[in-house]
mmCIF file of N, CA and C in Angstrom:
data_model
loop_
_atom_site.group_PDB
_atom_site.id
_atom_site.type_symbol
_atom_site.label_atom_id
_atom_site.label_comp_id
_atom_site.label_asym_id
_atom_site.label_seq_id
_atom_site.Cartn_x
_atom_site.Cartn_y
_atom_site.Cartn_z
ATOM 1 N N MET A 224 0.819 -1.191 0.000
ATOM 2 C CA MET A 224 0.000 0.000 0.000
ATOM 3 C C MET A 224 0.868 1.262 0.000
ATOM 4 N N LYS A 225 1.983 1.273 0.774
ATOM 5 C CA LYS A 225 2.879 2.428 0.811
ATOM 6 C C LYS A 225 3.451 2.708 -0.576
ATOM 7 N N LYS A 226 3.818 1.651 -1.283
ATOM 8 C CA LYS A 226 4.392 1.820 -2.618
ATOM 9 C C LYS A 226 3.387 2.474 -3.558
ATOM 10 N N LEU A 227 2.124 2.069 -3.493
ATOM 11 C CA LEU A 227 1.084 2.630 -4.335
ATOM 12 C C LEU A 227 0.900 4.118 -4.039
ATOM 13 N N ILE A 228 0.864 4.485 -2.766
ATOM 14 C CA ILE A 228 0.688 5.892 -2.385
ATOM 15 C C ILE A 228 1.873 6.726 -2.872
ATOM 16 N N LEU A 229 3.093 6.220 -2.695
ATOM 17 C CA LEU A 229 4.273 6.954 -3.161
ATOM 18 C C LEU A 229 4.255 7.109 -4.677
ATOM 19 N N THR A 230 3.839 6.067 -5.375
ATOM 20 C CA THR A 230 3.752 6.141 -6.838
ATOM 21 C C THR A 230 2.739 7.189 -7.257
ATOM 22 N N LEU A 231 1.583 7.204 -6.607
ATOM 23 C CA LEU A 231 0.553 8.199 -6.933
ATOM 24 C C LEU A 231 1.051 9.610 -6.643
ATOM 25 N N LEU A 232 1.732 9.806 -5.521
ATOM 26 C CA LEU A 232 2.276 11.121 -5.200
ATOM 27 C C LEU A 232 3.316 11.552 -6.230
ATOM 28 N N ALA A 233 4.199 10.652 -6.589
ATOM 29 C CA ALA A 233 5.217 10.970 -7.588
ATOM 30 C C ALA A 233 4.574 11.314 -8.919
ATOM 31 N N THR A 234 3.563 10.555 -9.305
ATOM 32 C CA THR A 234 2.875 10.802 -10.574
ATOM 33 C C THR A 234 2.175 12.150 -10.546
ATOM 34 N N SER A 235 1.499 12.483 -9.457
ATOM 35 C CA SER A 235 0.804 13.765 -9.400
ATOM 36 C C SER A 235 1.798 14.919 -9.426
ATOM 37 N N ASN A 236 2.982 14.744 -8.814
ATOM 38 C CA ASN A 236 4.007 15.787 -8.865
ATOM 39 C C ASN A 236 4.529 15.977 -10.277
ATOM 40 N N VAL A 237 4.691 14.900 -11.032
ATOM 41 C CA VAL A 237 5.138 15.011 -12.423
ATOM 42 C C VAL A 237 4.115 15.790 -13.232
ATOM 43 N N PHE A 238 2.823 15.482 -13.061
ATOM 44 C CA PHE A 238 1.784 16.205 -13.794
ATOM 45 C C PHE A 238 1.747 17.671 -13.382
ATOM 46 N N ALA A 239 1.912 17.936 -12.105
ATOM 47 C CA ALA A 239 1.927 19.329 -11.647
ATOM 48 C C ALA A 239 3.102 20.070 -12.255
ATOM 49 N N PHE A 240 4.289 19.440 -12.296
ATOM 50 C CA PHE A 240 5.461 20.066 -12.891
ATOM 51 C C PHE A 240 5.231 20.311 -14.384
ATOM 52 N N ALA A 241 4.660 19.336 -15.074
ATOM 53 C CA ALA A 241 4.417 19.478 -16.510
ATOM 54 C C ALA A 241 3.487 20.655 -16.781
ATOM 55 N N ASN A 242 2.469 20.828 -15.957
ATOM 56 C CA ASN A 242 1.550 21.947 -16.160
ATOM 57 C C ASN A 242 2.235 23.279 -15.893
ATOM 58 N N VAL A 243 3.071 23.345 -14.876
ATOM 59 C CA VAL A 243 3.794 24.576 -14.583
ATOM 60 C C VAL A 243 4.779 24.874 -15.706
ATOM 61 N N ALA A 244 5.525 23.868 -16.142
ATOM 62 C CA ALA A 244 6.516 24.069 -17.197
ATOM 63 C C ALA A 244 5.843 24.512 -18.488
ATOM 64 N N HIS A 245 4.689 23.943 -18.802
ATOM 65 C CA HIS A 245 3.981 24.284 -20.035
ATOM 66 C C HIS A 245 3.540 25.751 -20.010
ATOM 67 N N ALA A 246 3.181 26.257 -18.831
ATOM 68 C CA ALA A 246 2.674 27.626 -18.710
ATOM 69 C C ALA A 246 3.780 28.662 -18.897
ATOM 70 N N GLU A 247 5.048 28.265 -18.873
ATOM 71 C CA GLU A 247 6.153 29.202 -18.992
ATOM 72 C C GLU A 247 6.418 29.625 -20.435
ATOM 73 N N TYR A 248 5.770 29.004 -21.385
ATOM 74 C CA TYR A 248 6.025 29.283 -22.791
ATOM 75 C C TYR A 248 4.791 29.828 -23.480
ATOM 76 N N GLN A 249 5.035 30.672 -24.476
ATOM 77 C CA GLN A 249 3.980 31.151 -25.363
ATOM 78 C C GLN A 249 4.278 30.539 -26.722
ATOM 79 N N HIS A 250 3.283 29.912 -27.338
ATOM 80 C CA HIS A 250 3.469 29.244 -28.622
ATOM 81 C C HIS A 250 2.526 29.852 -29.660
ATOM 82 N N PHE A 251 3.023 30.015 -30.881
ATOM 83 C CA PHE A 251 2.177 30.491 -31.966
ATOM 84 C C PHE A 251 2.645 29.867 -33.271
ATOM 85 N N HIS A 252 1.757 29.835 -34.265
ATOM 86 C CA HIS A 252 2.079 29.188 -35.532
ATOM 87 C C HIS A 252 1.376 29.871 -36.698
ATOM 88 N N SER A 253 1.885 29.596 -37.897
ATOM 89 C CA SER A 253 1.267 30.107 -39.114
ATOM 90 C C SER A 253 0.191 29.133 -39.587
ATOM 91 N N LYS A 254 -0.546 29.541 -40.589
ATOM 92 C CA LYS A 254 -1.589 28.710 -41.182
ATOM 93 C C LYS A 254 -1.012 27.351 -41.581
ATOM 94 N N GLY A 255 -1.719 26.298 -41.253
ATOM 95 C CA GLY A 255 -1.297 24.963 -41.628
ATOM 96 C C GLY A 255 -0.086 24.451 -40.871
ATOM 97 N N TYR A 256 0.302 25.146 -39.813
ATOM 98 C CA TYR A 256 1.477 24.772 -39.016
ATOM 99 C C TYR A 256 2.749 24.670 -39.855
ATOM 100 N N ALA A 257 2.838 25.452 -40.929
ATOM 101 C CA ALA A 257 4.065 25.460 -41.733
ATOM 102 C C ALA A 257 5.229 25.969 -40.898
ATOM 103 N N VAL A 258 4.944 26.948 -40.028
ATOM 104 C CA VAL A 258 5.948 27.510 -39.120
ATOM 105 C C VAL A 258 5.359 27.527 -37.714
ATOM 106 N N GLY A 259 6.139 27.107 -36.746
ATOM 107 C CA GLY A 259 5.724 27.164 -35.345
ATOM 108 C C GLY A 259 6.804 27.851 -34.535
ATOM 109 N N CYS A 260 6.386 28.646 -33.532
ATOM 110 C CA CYS A 260 7.338 29.413 -32.730
ATOM 111 C C CYS A 260 7.021 29.282 -31.242
ATOM 112 N N SER A 261 8.045 29.505 -30.418
ATOM 113 C CA SER A 261 7.889 29.479 -28.966
ATOM 114 C C SER A 261 8.718 30.581 -28.330
ATOM 115 N N VAL A 262 8.195 31.079 -27.216
ATOM 116 C CA VAL A 262 8.873 32.105 -26.427
ATOM 117 C C VAL A 262 8.851 31.652 -24.980
ATOM 118 N N ASP A 263 9.991 31.662 -24.333
ATOM 119 C CA ASP A 263 10.105 31.324 -22.920
ATOM 120 C C ASP A 263 9.818 32.593 -22.127
ATOM 121 N N SER A 264 8.783 32.575 -21.286
ATOM 122 C CA SER A 264 8.424 33.784 -20.536
ATOM 123 C C SER A 264 9.499 34.183 -19.529
ATOM 124 N N ASP A 265 10.392 33.251 -19.168
ATOM 125 C CA ASP A 265 11.501 33.599 -18.276
ATOM 126 C C ASP A 265 12.628 34.307 -19.026
ATOM 127 N N GLU A 266 12.661 34.161 -20.339
ATOM 128 C CA GLU A 266 13.699 34.784 -21.163
ATOM 129 C C GLU A 266 13.044 35.355 -22.429
ATOM 130 N N PRO A 267 12.198 36.381 -22.279
ATOM 131 C CA PRO A 267 11.404 36.872 -23.412
ATOM 132 C C PRO A 267 12.199 37.629 -24.478
ATOM 133 N N ILE A 268 13.523 37.735 -24.310
ATOM 134 C CA ILE A 268 14.329 38.372 -25.352
ATOM 135 C C ILE A 268 14.596 37.395 -26.494
ATOM 136 N N PHE A 269 14.241 36.128 -26.300
ATOM 137 C CA PHE A 269 14.557 35.070 -27.252
ATOM 138 C C PHE A 269 13.278 34.480 -27.842
ATOM 139 N N VAL A 270 13.248 34.324 -29.171
ATOM 140 C CA VAL A 270 12.150 33.624 -29.833
ATOM 141 C C VAL A 270 12.761 32.574 -30.763
ATOM 142 N N GLY A 271 12.167 31.396 -30.769
ATOM 143 C CA GLY A 271 12.616 30.323 -31.649
ATOM 144 C C GLY A 271 11.486 29.872 -32.540
ATOM 145 N N CYS A 272 11.771 29.628 -33.814
ATOM 146 C CA CYS A 272 10.757 29.177 -34.766
ATOM 147 C C CYS A 272 11.295 28.018 -35.596
ATOM 148 N N SER A 273 10.386 27.162 -36.041
ATOM 149 C CA SER A 273 10.746 26.026 -36.895
ATOM 150 C C SER A 273 9.902 26.039 -38.152
ATOM 151 N N ILE A 274 10.510 25.620 -39.240
ATOM 152 C CA ILE A 274 9.805 25.378 -40.499
ATOM 153 C C ILE A 274 9.700 23.864 -40.632
ATOM 154 N N LYS A 275 8.588 23.374 -41.164
ATOM 155 C CA LYS A 275 8.456 21.926 -41.363
ATOM 156 C C LYS A 275 9.628 21.422 -42.198
ATOM 157 N N GLY A 276 10.135 20.266 -41.844
ATOM 158 C CA GLY A 276 11.323 19.708 -42.482
ATOM 159 C C GLY A 276 11.221 19.564 -43.987
ATOM 160 N N ASP A 277 10.052 19.196 -44.505
ATOM 161 C CA ASP A 277 9.938 19.013 -45.952
ATOM 162 C C ASP A 277 9.868 20.340 -46.708
ATOM 163 N N TYR A 278 9.831 21.476 -46.003
ATOM 164 C CA TYR A 278 9.848 22.793 -46.652
ATOM 165 C C TYR A 278 11.241 23.419 -46.661
ATOM 166 N N VAL A 279 12.206 22.833 -45.955
ATOM 167 C CA VAL A 279 13.536 23.426 -45.836
ATOM 168 C C VAL A 279 14.185 23.546 -47.207
ATOM 169 N N LYS A 280 14.577 24.783 -47.566
ATOM 170 C CA LYS A 280 15.176 25.053 -48.875
ATOM 171 C C LYS A 280 16.488 25.833 -48.771
ATOM 172 N N HIS A 281 16.890 26.238 -47.587
ATOM 173 C CA HIS A 281 18.088 27.066 -47.411
ATOM 174 C C HIS A 281 19.337 26.200 -47.278
ATOM 175 N N HIS A 282 20.482 26.864 -47.209
ATOM 176 C CA HIS A 282 21.755 26.163 -47.073
ATOM 177 C C HIS A 282 22.569 26.661 -45.879
ATOM 178 N N TYR A 283 21.899 27.285 -44.907
ATOM 179 C CA TYR A 283 22.578 27.765 -43.711
ATOM 180 C C TYR A 283 22.958 26.579 -42.830
ATOM 181 N N LYS A 284 24.061 26.731 -42.094
ATOM 182 C CA LYS A 284 24.485 25.721 -41.129
ATOM 183 C C LYS A 284 24.683 26.401 -39.787
ATOM 184 N N PRO A 285 24.558 25.641 -38.696
ATOM 185 C CA PRO A 285 24.835 26.241 -37.378
ATOM 186 C C PRO A 285 26.289 26.697 -37.295
ATOM 187 N N THR A 286 26.532 27.695 -36.462
ATOM 188 C CA THR A 286 27.897 28.225 -36.336
ATOM 189 C C THR A 286 28.817 27.271 -35.581
ATOM 190 N N GLU A 287 28.261 26.424 -34.735
ATOM 191 C CA GLU A 287 29.059 25.465 -33.977
ATOM 192 C C GLU A 287 28.799 24.048 -34.485
ATOM 193 N N GLU A 288 29.677 23.126 -34.111
ATOM 194 C CA GLU A 288 29.507 21.704 -34.449
ATOM 195 C C GLU A 288 28.136 21.231 -33.973
ATOM 196 N N CYS A 289 27.451 20.444 -34.778
ATOM 197 C CA CYS A 289 26.109 19.991 -34.431
ATOM 198 C C CYS A 289 25.977 18.494 -34.682
ATOM 199 N N GLU A 290 25.719 17.752 -33.617
ATOM 200 C CA GLU A 290 25.510 16.317 -33.746
ATOM 201 C C GLU A 290 24.030 15.971 -33.791
ATOM 202 N N LEU A 291 23.171 16.965 -33.675
ATOM 203 C CA LEU A 291 21.730 16.770 -33.756
ATOM 204 C C LEU A 291 21.251 17.236 -35.129
ATOM 205 N N ASP A 292 19.960 17.504 -35.231
ATOM 206 C CA ASP A 292 19.394 18.006 -36.488
ATOM 207 C C ASP A 292 19.641 19.499 -36.598
ATOM 208 N N TRP A 293 19.734 19.991 -37.816
ATOM 209 C CA TRP A 293 19.825 21.429 -38.036
ATOM 210 C C TRP A 293 19.128 21.751 -39.353
ATOM 211 N N GLY A 294 18.718 22.984 -39.481
ATOM 212 C CA GLY A 294 18.070 23.433 -40.700
ATOM 213 C C GLY A 294 16.628 23.837 -40.508
ATOM 214 N N GLN A 295 15.939 23.217 -39.562
ATOM 215 C CA GLN A 295 14.535 23.542 -39.327
ATOM 216 C C GLN A 295 14.351 24.681 -38.335
ATOM 217 N N ASN A 296 15.228 24.793 -37.359
ATOM 218 C CA ASN A 296 15.030 25.732 -36.260
ATOM 219 C C ASN A 296 15.848 27.003 -36.429
ATOM 220 N N PHE A 297 15.162 28.120 -36.270
ATOM 221 C CA PHE A 297 15.778 29.439 -36.336
ATOM 222 C C PHE A 297 15.567 30.119 -34.993
ATOM 223 N N ALA A 298 16.530 30.925 -34.572
ATOM 224 C CA ALA A 298 16.429 31.608 -33.289
ATOM 225 C C ALA A 298 16.805 33.071 -33.450
ATOM 226 N N LEU A 299 16.184 33.898 -32.621
ATOM 227 C CA LEU A 299 16.474 35.326 -32.615
ATOM 228 C C LEU A 299 16.627 35.768 -31.173
ATOM 229 N N ASN A 300 17.771 36.364 -30.873
ATOM 230 C CA ASN A 300 18.051 36.898 -29.550
ATOM 231 C C ASN A 300 18.023 38.419 -29.684
ATOM 232 N N ALA A 301 17.005 39.057 -29.122
ATOM 233 C CA ALA A 301 16.852 40.507 -29.264
ATOM 234 C C ALA A 301 17.954 41.277 -28.549
ATOM 235 N N LYS A 302 18.568 40.676 -27.553
ATOM 236 C CA LYS A 302 19.648 41.368 -26.835
ATOM 237 C C LYS A 302 20.874 41.527 -27.736
ATOM 238 N N THR A 303 21.238 40.455 -28.441
ATOM 239 C CA THR A 303 22.384 40.524 -29.352
ATOM 240 C C THR A 303 21.946 40.952 -30.753
ATOM 241 N N GLY A 304 20.652 40.785 -31.058
ATOM 242 C CA GLY A 304 20.141 41.126 -32.372
ATOM 243 C C GLY A 304 20.516 40.138 -33.443
ATOM 244 N N LYS A 305 21.045 39.010 -33.053
ATOM 245 C CA LYS A 305 21.527 38.041 -34.027
ATOM 246 C C LYS A 305 20.499 36.936 -34.271
ATOM 247 N N ALA A 306 20.271 36.644 -35.540
ATOM 248 C CA ALA A 306 19.425 35.513 -35.935
ATOM 249 C C ALA A 306 20.342 34.393 -36.392
ATOM 250 N N GLU A 307 19.981 33.163 -36.048
ATOM 251 C CA GLU A 307 20.841 32.042 -36.420
ATOM 252 C C GLU A 307 20.066 30.736 -36.526
ATOM 253 N N ILE A 308 20.731 29.739 -37.088
ATOM 254 C CA ILE A 308 20.198 28.388 -37.168
ATOM 255 C C ILE A 308 20.536 27.686 -35.860
ATOM 256 N N GLU A 309 19.564 26.971 -35.307
ATOM 257 C CA GLU A 309 19.798 26.229 -34.076
ATOM 258 C C GLU A 309 20.195 24.788 -34.368
ATOM 259 N N CYS A 310 20.992 24.240 -33.520
ATOM 260 C CA CYS A 310 21.286 22.808 -33.484
ATOM 261 C C CYS A 310 20.300 22.242 -32.473
ATOM 262 N N ALA A 311 19.383 21.383 -32.899
ATOM 263 C CA ALA A 311 18.328 20.920 -31.994
ATOM 264 C C ALA A 311 17.842 19.528 -32.365
ATOM 265 N N GLY A 312 17.287 18.859 -31.385
ATOM 266 C CA GLY A 312 16.723 17.541 -31.608
ATOM 267 C C GLY A 312 15.210 17.566 -31.657
ATOM 268 N N ASP A 313 14.619 18.761 -31.626
ATOM 269 C CA ASP A 313 13.169 18.900 -31.609
ATOM 270 C C ASP A 313 12.793 20.151 -32.391
ATOM 271 N N THR A 314 11.498 20.356 -32.621
ATOM 272 C CA THR A 314 11.044 21.562 -33.311
ATOM 273 C C THR A 314 10.037 22.308 -32.442
ATOM 274 N N TYR A 315 9.697 23.516 -32.878
ATOM 275 C CA TYR A 315 8.695 24.331 -32.188
ATOM 276 C C TYR A 315 7.302 24.129 -32.785
ATOM 277 N N ILE A 316 7.153 23.202 -33.710
ATOM 278 C CA ILE A 316 5.881 22.992 -34.413
ATOM 279 C C ILE A 316 5.029 21.964 -33.681
ATOM 280 N N GLY A 317 3.719 22.210 -33.659
ATOM 281 C CA GLY A 317 2.771 21.234 -33.145
ATOM 282 C C GLY A 317 2.626 21.179 -31.640
ATOM 283 N N VAL A 318 2.978 22.257 -30.949
ATOM 284 C CA VAL A 318 2.858 22.293 -29.489
ATOM 285 C C VAL A 318 1.403 22.554 -29.120
ATOM 286 N N ASP A 319 0.876 21.773 -28.179
ATOM 287 C CA ASP A 319 -0.496 21.984 -27.711
ATOM 288 C C ASP A 319 -0.658 23.406 -27.183
ATOM 289 N N GLY A 320 -1.785 24.023 -27.482
ATOM 290 C CA GLY A 320 -2.051 25.375 -27.021
ATOM 291 C C GLY A 320 -1.441 26.460 -27.887
ATOM 292 N N SER A 321 -0.874 26.082 -29.019
ATOM 293 C CA SER A 321 -0.275 27.062 -29.928
ATOM 294 C C SER A 321 -1.372 27.924 -30.553
ATOM 295 N N LYS A 322 -1.114 29.220 -30.644
ATOM 296 C CA LYS A 322 -2.092 30.178 -31.177
ATOM 297 C C LYS A 322 -1.843 30.402 -32.671
ATOM 298 N N LEU A 323 -2.897 30.327 -33.472
ATOM 299 C CA LEU A 323 -2.792 30.609 -34.905
ATOM 300 C C LEU A 323 -2.646 32.113 -35.112
ATOM 301 N N LEU A 324 -1.613 32.504 -35.870
ATOM 302 C CA LEU A 324 -1.466 33.900 -36.286
ATOM 303 C C LEU A 324 -1.961 34.003 -37.716
ATOM 304 N N LYS A 325 -2.955 34.833 -37.950
ATOM 305 C CA LYS A 325 -3.440 35.080 -39.310
ATOM 306 C C LYS A 325 -2.552 36.138 -39.950
ATOM 307 N N VAL A 326 -2.508 36.163 -41.277
ATOM 308 C CA VAL A 326 -1.650 37.108 -41.999
ATOM 309 C C VAL A 326 -1.870 38.523 -41.466
ATOM 310 N N GLY A 327 -0.765 39.169 -41.090
ATOM 311 C CA GLY A 327 -0.809 40.526 -40.556
ATOM 312 C C GLY A 327 -0.831 40.588 -39.033
ATOM 313 N N GLN A 328 -1.204 39.505 -38.368
ATOM 314 C CA GLN A 328 -1.205 39.507 -36.903
ATOM 315 C C GLN A 328 0.225 39.442 -36.377
ATOM 316 N N THR A 329 0.437 40.073 -35.223
ATOM 317 C CA THR A 329 1.774 40.211 -34.656
ATOM 318 C C THR A 329 1.820 39.734 -33.216
ATOM 319 N N VAL A 330 2.953 39.167 -32.849
ATOM 320 C CA VAL A 330 3.275 38.836 -31.461
ATOM 321 C C VAL A 330 4.550 39.592 -31.143
ATOM 322 N N LYS A 331 4.581 40.256 -29.973
ATOM 323 C CA LYS A 331 5.765 41.032 -29.593
ATOM 324 C C LYS A 331 6.353 40.492 -28.305
ATOM 325 N N GLY A 332 7.676 40.514 -28.235
ATOM 326 C CA GLY A 332 8.386 40.120 -27.028
ATOM 327 C C GLY A 332 9.244 41.272 -26.555
ATOM 328 N N ASN A 333 10.232 40.968 -25.789
ATOM 329 C CA ASN A 333 11.113 41.983 -25.238
ATOM 330 C C ASN A 333 12.205 42.322 -26.262
ATOM 331 N N GLY A 334 11.877 43.182 -27.215
ATOM 332 C CA GLY A 334 12.844 43.610 -28.220
ATOM 333 C C GLY A 334 12.693 42.961 -29.579
ATOM 334 N N TRP A 335 11.674 42.150 -29.789
ATOM 335 C CA TRP A 335 11.461 41.501 -31.076
ATOM 336 C C TRP A 335 9.977 41.514 -31.423
ATOM 337 N N THR A 336 9.700 41.350 -32.715
ATOM 338 C CA THR A 336 8.331 41.294 -33.229
ATOM 339 C C THR A 336 8.246 40.179 -34.262
ATOM 340 N N CYS A 337 7.219 39.342 -34.174
ATOM 341 C CA CYS A 337 6.960 38.305 -35.182
ATOM 342 C C CYS A 337 5.590 38.571 -35.793
ATOM 343 N N THR A 338 5.522 38.508 -37.120
ATOM 344 C CA THR A 338 4.291 38.777 -37.855
ATOM 345 C C THR A 338 4.030 37.647 -38.834
ATOM 346 N N ALA A 339 2.780 37.218 -38.898
ATOM 347 C CA ALA A 339 2.390 36.212 -39.894
ATOM 348 C C ALA A 339 2.374 36.883 -41.258
ATOM 349 N N ILE A 340 2.964 36.213 -42.250
ATOM 350 C CA ILE A 340 3.059 36.760 -43.605
ATOM 351 C C ILE A 340 2.423 35.790 -44.600
ATOM 352 N N ALA A 341 2.170 36.290 -45.807
ATOM 353 C CA ALA A 341 1.596 35.458 -46.863
ATOM 354 C C ALA A 341 2.518 34.276 -47.140
ATOM 355 N N GLY A 342 1.969 33.226 -47.682
ATOM 356 C CA GLY A 342 2.750 32.027 -47.967
ATOM 357 C C GLY A 342 2.890 31.149 -46.744
ATOM 358 N N ASP A 343 1.953 31.278 -45.805
ATOM 359 C CA ASP A 343 1.933 30.473 -44.580
ATOM 360 C C ASP A 343 3.210 30.636 -43.768
ATOM 361 N N GLY A 344 3.708 31.860 -43.676
ATOM 362 C CA GLY A 344 4.981 32.087 -43.008
ATOM 363 C C GLY A 344 4.917 33.031 -41.841
ATOM 364 N N ILE A 345 6.078 33.206 -41.234
ATOM 365 C CA ILE A 345 6.257 34.132 -40.115
ATOM 366 C C ILE A 345 7.592 34.850 -40.301
ATOM 367 N N LYS A 346 7.570 36.159 -40.034
ATOM 368 C CA LYS A 346 8.778 36.986 -40.093
ATOM 369 C C LYS A 346 9.031 37.517 -38.687
ATOM 370 N N CYS A 347 10.233 37.263 -38.156
ATOM 371 C CA CYS A 347 10.611 37.757 -36.829
ATOM 372 C C CYS A 347 11.798 38.702 -36.962
ATOM 373 N N ILE A 348 11.689 39.853 -36.325
ATOM 374 C CA ILE A 348 12.714 40.896 -36.427
ATOM 375 C C ILE A 348 13.045 41.423 -35.028
ATOM 376 N N ALA A 349 14.347 41.627 -34.756
ATOM 377 C CA ALA A 349 14.780 42.316 -33.535
ATOM 378 C C ALA A 349 14.537 43.802 -33.775
ATOM 379 N N ASN A 350 13.787 44.429 -32.922
ATOM 380 C CA ASN A 350 13.322 45.796 -33.155
ATOM 381 C C ASN A 350 14.441 46.804 -33.371
ATOM 382 N N ASN A 351 15.494 46.771 -32.580
ATOM 383 C CA ASN A 351 16.558 47.769 -32.688
ATOM 384 C C ASN A 351 17.505 47.518 -33.848
ATOM 385 N N GLN A 352 17.880 46.273 -34.062
ATOM 386 C CA GLN A 352 18.892 45.959 -35.062
ATOM 387 C C GLN A 352 18.319 45.629 -36.444
ATOM 388 N N LYS A 353 17.048 45.351 -36.512
ATOM 389 C CA LYS A 353 16.378 44.952 -37.760
ATOM 390 C C LYS A 353 16.933 43.644 -38.310
ATOM 391 N N HIS A 354 17.550 42.834 -37.453
ATOM 392 C CA HIS A 354 17.985 41.495 -37.832
ATOM 393 C C HIS A 354 16.839 40.537 -37.553
ATOM 394 N N GLY A 355 16.873 39.359 -38.180
ATOM 395 C CA GLY A 355 15.828 38.388 -37.922
ATOM 396 C C GLY A 355 15.801 37.296 -38.966
ATOM 397 N N PHE A 356 14.593 36.792 -39.237
ATOM 398 C CA PHE A 356 14.435 35.749 -40.234
ATOM 399 C C PHE A 356 13.032 35.762 -40.815
ATOM 400 N N ILE A 357 12.931 35.206 -42.011
ATOM 401 C CA ILE A 357 11.658 35.016 -42.692
ATOM 402 C C ILE A 357 11.557 33.531 -43.007
ATOM 403 N N LEU A 358 10.462 32.911 -42.567
ATOM 404 C CA LEU A 358 10.250 31.499 -42.815
ATOM 405 C C LEU A 358 8.899 31.283 -43.472
ATOM 406 N N ASN A 359 8.887 30.629 -44.615
ATOM 407 C CA ASN A 359 7.644 30.152 -45.206
ATOM 408 C C ASN A 359 7.963 28.953 -46.083
ATOM 409 N N LYS A 360 6.945 28.405 -46.745
ATOM 410 C CA LYS A 360 7.120 27.181 -47.522
ATOM 411 C C LYS A 360 8.159 27.312 -48.629
ATOM 412 N N SER A 361 8.255 28.486 -49.224
ATOM 413 C CA SER A 361 9.126 28.625 -50.389
ATOM 414 C C SER A 361 10.517 29.175 -50.080
ATOM 415 N N LYS A 362 10.696 29.803 -48.895
ATOM 416 C CA LYS A 362 12.028 30.347 -48.586
ATOM 417 C C LYS A 362 12.224 30.483 -47.085
ATOM 418 N N GLN A 363 13.486 30.427 -46.712
ATOM 419 C CA GLN A 363 13.895 30.684 -45.337
ATOM 420 C C GLN A 363 15.122 31.579 -45.433
ATOM 421 N N ILE A 364 15.016 32.758 -44.843
ATOM 422 C CA ILE A 364 16.069 33.757 -44.988
ATOM 423 C C ILE A 364 16.505 34.279 -43.629
ATOM 424 N N LEU A 365 17.801 34.273 -43.375
ATOM 425 C CA LEU A 365 18.377 34.949 -42.215
ATOM 426 C C LEU A 365 18.647 36.390 -42.602
ATOM 427 N N ILE A 366 18.257 37.327 -41.761
ATOM 428 C CA ILE A 366 18.510 38.751 -42.007
ATOM 429 C C ILE A 366 19.461 39.244 -40.926
ATOM 430 N N ASN A 367 20.742 39.321 -41.249
ATOM 431 C CA ASN A 367 21.755 39.812 -40.320
ATOM 432 C C ASN A 367 22.594 40.858 -41.066
ATOM 433 N N LYS A 368 22.065 42.059 -41.146
ATOM 434 C CA LYS A 368 22.723 43.131 -41.903
ATOM 435 C C LYS A 368 23.925 43.656 -41.164
#
């Protein structure tokens, strides 16, 4: 009986942690989930977005050695103003509770803005530096002027 109670307590703590952890992020996506993005509310200067793998058309590589997947995930740090390709084993697409952004709708963070654009895409720009990225089915562009 003690083992069952401890198991139930451990399980309820895992679910409680999962709910708290899930609430720390804001998720949004373009039409058809072609692009999905996430923002960590503890670090709102950073936004990460993914393009579906079968839409990847660019030739960018991560700046550091990558033993995981690369090419789908883009990141923007508003503090540094730099947009880059992430080395990651997961994507930002398909997260439960993700909000659909219709063309022209905008999400703003601490120093960055993401807007849904035509072609089922999203454009994210660091407000001060005008660096960022454009992701849609036909192109993925890093903007680091």
